[in-house]
């Protein structure tokens, strides 16, 4: 078997790609996922947070595949590119899967639902490389004719507060909550920093553009990516969902 490349990731994980379309795993021993891409694998990436045993691969069959490397099964196949895949990425900060190709485009998919988000084409010939940091919503794209750095979304968190002072904040897809009740008083001034304690609620399945409590504070609505989800405010349990561009509660 011909090995195209090997790549070392954090925690001692090693993975690579084979010319026959296989994904190679090394964890103290040689292992291989034989049935996958129809042509050679060019690039791989591990899921960044470690809570999912996922591996991303791109190949000369124009597809991107998400693998469960524990069960050695394909979780999802992402299509749309019309030429060889050159680089793939789980964005380290945003819930996005990104791939670039010799077809000159960069495609993005939602990492939770695998829905296609957008396609970028800057007319700079083939796209070869991707890079990102876990501190900014930016990616760098390397082309035949140069490099482009773009910012995705907004670094500012999305927040909401109800009439009783309950606060909910989304930083990317992570949700935290706290309360301003009893913290602010008549002597507080505009712009003063309040010592509010926050706790983690969990993560949403969509990238929030707005969120707010209902009138009694028992539920939180999250809206974004053309969808809405209603969660319980104490444990972030999904109670309802659907399609929406915006969402508001009745009083």
Coordinates of C-alpha atoms in Angstrom, one line a residue:
X1 CA 0.0 0.0 0.0
X2 CA 1.3 3.5 -0.9
X3 CA 1.2 6.0 2.0
X4 CA 0.9 9.6 0.8
X5 CA 1.5 11.4 4.1
X6 CA 1.5 11.1 7.8
X7 CA 0.5 13.9 10.2
X8 CA 1.1 14.1 14.0
X9 CA -1.6 15.6 16.1
X10 CA -1.9 16.5 19.8
X11 CA -2.0 13.7 22.3
X12 CA 0.2 11.5 20.2
X13 CA -2.4 10.8 17.6
X14 CA -1.0 10.1 14.1
X15 CA -3.1 9.8 11.0
X16 CA -2.3 9.7 7.3
X17 CA -3.7 9.2 3.8
X18 CA -3.3 6.4 1.4
X19 CA -3.1 6.5 -2.4
X20 CA -5.8 3.9 -2.6
X21 CA -8.3 6.1 -0.7
X22 CA -7.8 4.7 2.8
X23 CA -7.2 6.6 6.0
X24 CA -4.3 5.4 8.2
X25 CA -4.3 5.5 12.0
X26 CA -1.3 5.0 14.2
X27 CA -1.8 4.7 17.9
X28 CA 1.0 2.4 19.1
X29 CA 0.3 0.2 16.1
X30 CA -0.5 0.4 12.4
X31 CA -4.2 0.5 11.6
X32 CA -6.2 1.3 8.5
X33 CA -9.7 2.2 7.5
X34 CA -9.9 0.4 4.1
X35 CA -13.3 1.4 2.7
X36 CA -13.7 5.1 2.3
X37 CA -12.7 7.4 -0.6
X38 CA -12.7 6.2 -4.1
X39 CA -9.4 7.9 -4.8
X40 CA -6.3 9.0 -2.9
X41 CA -6.6 10.9 0.4
X42 CA -4.8 14.3 0.4
X43 CA -5.5 15.8 3.8
X44 CA -6.9 15.1 7.2
X45 CA -7.8 16.9 10.5
X46 CA -8.9 15.8 13.9
X47 CA -11.9 17.2 15.8
X48 CA -10.4 19.9 18.0
X49 CA -12.2 19.6 21.3
X50 CA -11.7 15.9 21.8
X51 CA -15.3 15.1 22.9
X52 CA -16.0 13.4 19.6
X53 CA -13.8 10.7 18.0
X54 CA -14.0 12.3 14.6
X55 CA -11.5 12.6 11.8
X56 CA -11.9 14.7 8.7
X57 CA -10.5 13.7 5.3
X58 CA -10.4 15.1 1.8
X59 CA -9.5 13.2 -1.4
X60 CA -9.1 13.2 -5.1
X61 CA -12.7 11.9 -5.5
X62 CA -13.9 15.5 -4.8
X63 CA -15.5 14.6 -1.4
X64 CA -14.9 15.3 2.3
X65 CA -15.7 12.6 4.8
X66 CA -16.2 12.7 8.6
X67 CA -15.1 9.5 10.2
X68 CA -15.6 8.0 13.6
X69 CA -12.1 6.6 14.1
X70 CA -13.2 4.3 17.0
X71 CA -15.8 2.5 15.0
X72 CA -13.9 3.1 11.6
X73 CA -17.2 4.2 10.0
X74 CA -18.2 7.1 7.9
X75 CA -20.4 9.6 9.8
X76 CA -21.1 11.9 6.8
X77 CA -19.9 12.6 3.3
X78 CA -19.8 16.2 2.2
X79 CA -20.1 16.9 -1.5
X80 CA -20.0 20.0 -3.8
X81 CA -16.4 20.4 -4.9
X82 CA -15.7 19.5 -8.6
X83 CA -12.0 18.8 -8.3
X84 CA -9.4 17.4 -5.9
X85 CA -9.7 18.4 -2.2
X86 CA -6.4 20.0 -1.1
X87 CA -7.1 20.9 2.6
X88 CA -9.8 20.3 5.2
X89 CA -10.4 21.8 8.6
X90 CA -12.6 21.6 11.7
X91 CA -12.5 25.3 12.6
X92 CA -11.0 25.5 16.1
X93 CA -13.4 28.2 17.3
X94 CA -16.4 28.2 15.1
X95 CA -18.8 25.3 14.4
X96 CA -17.7 25.0 10.8
X97 CA -16.1 22.4 8.5
X98 CA -14.0 24.0 5.8
X99 CA -12.5 22.5 2.7
X100 CA -10.5 24.0 -0.3
X101 CA -10.0 22.5 -3.7
X102 CA -8.3 22.7 -7.0
X103 CA -11.7 23.9 -8.4
X104 CA -10.7 27.3 -6.9
X105 CA -13.4 27.3 -4.2
X106 CA -13.6 27.1 -0.5
X107 CA -16.7 25.5 0.9
X108 CA -18.1 25.6 4.4
X109 CA -20.5 23.3 6.2
X110 CA -22.2 23.5 9.6
X111 CA -20.3 21.1 11.9
X112 CA -23.3 19.9 13.8
X113 CA -25.9 19.5 11.0
X114 CA -23.5 19.2 8.0
X115 CA -25.6 21.7 6.1
X116 CA -23.8 23.6 3.4
X117 CA -23.2 27.2 4.6
X118 CA -21.4 29.1 1.9
X119 CA -19.0 28.8 -1.1
X120 CA -16.1 31.3 -1.6
X121 CA -14.3 31.9 -4.9
X122 CA -11.8 34.8 -5.1
X123 CA -10.7 34.0 -8.7
X124 CA -7.1 33.2 -7.7
X125 CA -6.8 29.8 -9.3
X126 CA -6.4 26.6 -7.3
X127 CA -6.9 26.7 -3.5
X128 CA -4.2 24.7 -1.7
X129 CA -4.1 25.5 2.0
X130 CA -6.1 26.5 5.0
X131 CA -5.1 27.9 8.4
X132 CA -6.9 29.2 11.5
X133 CA -6.4 30.1 15.1
X134 CA -8.5 29.3 18.2
X135 CA -8.5 33.0 19.3
X136 CA -10.1 34.7 16.2
X137 CA -12.9 34.1 13.8
X138 CA -10.5 34.2 10.9
X139 CA -9.1 31.8 8.3
X140 CA -6.2 32.1 5.8
X141 CA -6.5 30.6 2.4
X142 CA -3.5 29.9 0.2
X143 CA -4.0 30.0 -3.6
X144 CA -1.8 29.7 -6.7
X145 CA -1.8 33.5 -7.0
X146 CA -1.6 34.5 -3.4
X147 CA -3.1 34.4 0.1
X148 CA -6.4 35.7 1.5
X149 CA -7.3 36.2 5.1
X150 CA -11.0 36.6 5.9
X151 CA -13.1 37.1 9.1
X152 CA -16.1 34.8 9.7
X153 CA -19.1 36.1 11.6
X154 CA -18.5 38.4 14.6
X155 CA -16.2 38.0 17.6
X156 CA -18.7 39.8 19.8
X157 CA -20.8 37.5 22.0
X158 CA -24.6 37.3 21.6
X159 CA -26.5 38.1 24.8
X160 CA -30.0 38.6 26.3
X161 CA -31.4 39.7 29.6
X162 CA -35.0 39.4 30.9
X163 CA -36.9 41.7 33.2
X164 CA -35.7 40.0 36.3
X165 CA -32.0 40.3 35.5
X166 CA -31.4 36.8 34.2
X167 CA -28.6 36.9 31.6
X168 CA -27.8 34.4 28.9
X169 CA -24.7 34.7 26.7
X170 CA -23.6 32.7 23.6
X171 CA -19.9 32.7 22.7
X172 CA -20.0 30.8 19.4
X173 CA -22.2 27.8 20.2
X174 CA -21.4 27.7 23.9
X175 CA -24.0 29.1 26.3
X176 CA -23.5 30.5 29.8
X177 CA -26.0 32.1 32.2
X178 CA -26.0 34.3 35.3
X179 CA -28.1 36.9 37.0
X180 CA -27.6 40.6 37.7
X181 CA -30.3 40.5 40.4
X182 CA -28.9 41.8 43.7
X183 CA -25.6 42.9 42.0
X184 CA -26.7 46.3 40.6
X185 CA -28.1 48.9 42.9
X186 CA -29.1 52.6 42.8
X187 CA -25.5 53.7 43.1
X188 CA -24.4 51.7 40.0
X189 CA -23.5 53.8 37.0
X190 CA -23.6 53.2 33.3
X191 CA -20.6 51.3 32.1
X192 CA -19.7 49.9 35.5
X193 CA -18.4 46.3 35.5
X194 CA -20.6 44.1 37.7
X195 CA -19.2 41.0 39.5
X196 CA -21.6 38.5 38.0
X197 CA -21.0 34.8 38.4
X198 CA -21.8 32.7 35.3
X199 CA -22.2 29.0 34.8
X200 CA -22.0 26.8 31.7
X201 CA -25.3 25.6 30.3
X202 CA -23.9 23.6 27.4
X203 CA -23.7 24.0 23.6
X204 CA -26.4 24.6 20.9
X205 CA -26.8 22.8 17.7
X206 CA -26.8 26.0 15.7
X207 CA -24.7 29.2 15.6
X208 CA -26.8 31.8 17.5
X209 CA -27.6 35.2 16.2
X210 CA -30.0 36.0 19.0
X211 CA -31.2 34.5 22.2
X212 CA -33.6 35.4 25.0
X213 CA -35.6 34.1 28.0
X214 CA -39.3 33.8 27.9
X215 CA -41.5 35.9 30.2
X216 CA -41.2 33.5 33.2
X217 CA -37.6 32.6 32.6
X218 CA -38.1 28.9 32.3
X219 CA -37.1 28.7 28.6
X220 CA -34.5 30.2 26.3
X221 CA -34.9 30.7 22.6
X222 CA -31.9 30.5 20.3
X223 CA -32.2 31.7 16.7
X224 CA -29.6 31.4 13.9
X225 CA -28.7 29.6 10.7
X226 CA -32.3 30.0 9.6
X227 CA -33.6 27.9 12.5
X228 CA -34.8 28.3 16.1
X229 CA -34.5 26.1 19.1
X230 CA -36.3 26.4 22.4
X231 CA -34.3 25.1 25.4
X232 CA -35.1 24.8 29.1
X233 CA -33.1 27.5 30.9
X234 CA -31.7 25.3 33.7
X235 CA -30.2 22.4 31.8
X236 CA -30.4 23.4 28.1
X237 CA -32.8 20.6 27.1
X238 CA -34.2 20.8 23.6
X239 CA -38.0 21.3 23.8
X240 CA -38.9 22.6 20.3
X241 CA -37.3 23.6 17.0
X242 CA -38.1 24.8 13.5
X243 CA -37.3 27.2 10.7
X244 CA -37.1 30.9 11.5
X245 CA -35.2 34.1 10.6
X246 CA -36.1 35.7 13.9
X247 CA -37.9 34.8 17.1
X248 CA -39.7 36.7 19.9
X249 CA -41.8 35.6 22.9
X250 CA -45.3 36.8 23.6
X251 CA -45.8 38.6 26.9

